[in-house]
Amino acid sequence: MEQSSDEEIWRRVLDGDARAFALIWDRHRDRVFRALISLRSEPTDAEDLSAMTFLELWRRRRQVRFVDASLLPWLLVTAHNVHRNAARARRRHRALLSRVPAAEHAPDPADLVADGTPLTRAVREVLDAARPDDRVLLALTVLDGLTVREAALALGIGESAAKMRLSRLRRRISDAAEPVKTAESAPILEGEIT
């Protein structure tokens, strides 16, 4: 079948032979790709446009024209048309985007959370200064829901040592948070600008 003309192979495609379509693909895909590259398509775009060309071949399988029993001329003309249509779509898309008014800059909500409140910053400073094992211990017990005993076993330390570390870390967090809580709950003095 590989020595057959495209026209002979195409008859097999129309009869439902999927291998025949694969043979046409193998026979002409490189030429279609090179034609699209010569039209100044980016390689990744040329791959997509090649696939679109062969999709069009399948879609219009009963209307294709052969030139000297070859599908290549039809494929090349179709590749040019597909390329032109894609370029027109890109131009229209750019024109549409140019008409859309620019959005006002809005702060990223993640930045607001990252900066946090004074209380959050105070707690973060304590955690940043804590030993990495103590941060892991706190995360295992508070966030992951492990008991102190389970967390201590996971870290390879004694349960009493884990309790002591957690107690110290909680105390440092509480001490750092206290001035912030006091400042936040203080009454606003008359005439003070907020």
PDB file of N, CA and C in Angstrom, residues 9 14 44 48 50 90 153 171-173 180 183 188-189:
ATOM      1  N   ILE A   9      -4.856   5.320  -2.023  1.00  0.00           N
ATOM      2  CA  ILE A   9      -4.916   5.188  -0.564  1.00  0.00           C
ATOM      3  C   ILE A   9      -6.173   5.872  -0.037  1.00  0.00           C
ATOM      4  N   LEU A  14     -11.790   6.315   2.572  1.00  0.00           N
ATOM      5  CA  LEU A  14     -13.233   6.469   2.449  1.00  0.00           C
ATOM      6  C   LEU A  14     -13.975   5.173   2.755  1.00  0.00           C
ATOM      7  N   THR A  44       5.721  25.787  17.402  1.00  0.00           N
ATOM      8  CA  THR A  44       4.585  25.205  18.130  1.00  0.00           C
ATOM      9  C   THR A  44       3.269  25.523  17.431  1.00  0.00           C
ATOM     10  N   ASP A  48       0.388  22.911  15.599  1.00  0.00           N
ATOM     11  CA  ASP A  48      -1.066  22.999  15.751  1.00  0.00           C
ATOM     12  C   ASP A  48      -1.759  23.206  14.406  1.00  0.00           C
ATOM     13  N   SER A  50      -0.634  22.355  11.481  1.00  0.00           N
ATOM     14  CA  SER A  50      -0.534  21.106  10.701  1.00  0.00           C
ATOM     15  C   SER A  50      -1.666  20.166  11.094  1.00  0.00           C
ATOM     16  N   ARG A  90      -5.879  36.036  15.315  1.00  0.00           N
ATOM     17  CA  ARG A  90      -4.959  36.708  16.250  1.00  0.00           C
ATOM     18  C   ARG A  90      -5.103  38.225  16.140  1.00  0.00           C
ATOM     19  N   LEU A 153       6.925  11.528  69.382  1.00  0.00           N
ATOM     20  CA  LEU A 153       7.435  10.291  68.769  1.00  0.00           C
ATOM     21  C   LEU A 153       7.864  10.538  67.322  1.00  0.00           C
ATOM     22  N   ARG A 171       4.222  30.603  75.366  1.00  0.00           N
ATOM     23  CA  ARG A 171       4.477  31.746  76.237  1.00  0.00           C
ATOM     24  C   ARG A 171       5.066  32.898  75.427  1.00  0.00           C
ATOM     25  N   ARG A 172       6.044  32.589  74.540  1.00  0.00           N
ATOM     26  CA  ARG A 172       6.660  33.652  73.714  1.00  0.00           C
ATOM     27  C   ARG A 172       5.617  34.282  72.791  1.00  0.00           C
ATOM     28  N   ILE A 173       4.738  33.467  72.237  1.00  0.00           N
ATOM     29  CA  ILE A 173       3.673  33.995  71.368  1.00  0.00           C
ATOM     30  C   ILE A 173       2.739  34.883  72.179  1.00  0.00           C
ATOM     31  N   VAL A 180       0.279  44.094  71.559  1.00  0.00           N
ATOM     32  CA  VAL A 180      -0.563  44.400  70.399  1.00  0.00           C
ATOM     33  C   VAL A 180      -2.022  44.395  70.810  1.00  0.00           C
ATOM     34  N   ALA A 183      -2.737  47.526  72.799  1.00  0.00           N
ATOM     35  CA  ALA A 183      -2.813  48.721  71.954  1.00  0.00           C
ATOM     36  C   ALA A 183      -4.106  48.751  71.162  1.00  0.00           C
ATOM     37  N   ILE A 188      -9.656  55.346  72.206  1.00  0.00           N
ATOM     38  CA  ILE A 188      -9.107  56.430  71.400  1.00  0.00           C
ATOM     39  C   ILE A 188      -9.293  57.727  72.175  1.00  0.00           C
ATOM     40  N   LEU A 189      -8.215  58.460  72.346  1.00  0.00           N
ATOM     41  CA  LEU A 189      -8.272  59.719  73.076  1.00  0.00           C
ATOM     42  C   LEU A 189      -8.950  60.778  72.219  1.00  0.00           C
TER      43      LEU A 189
END
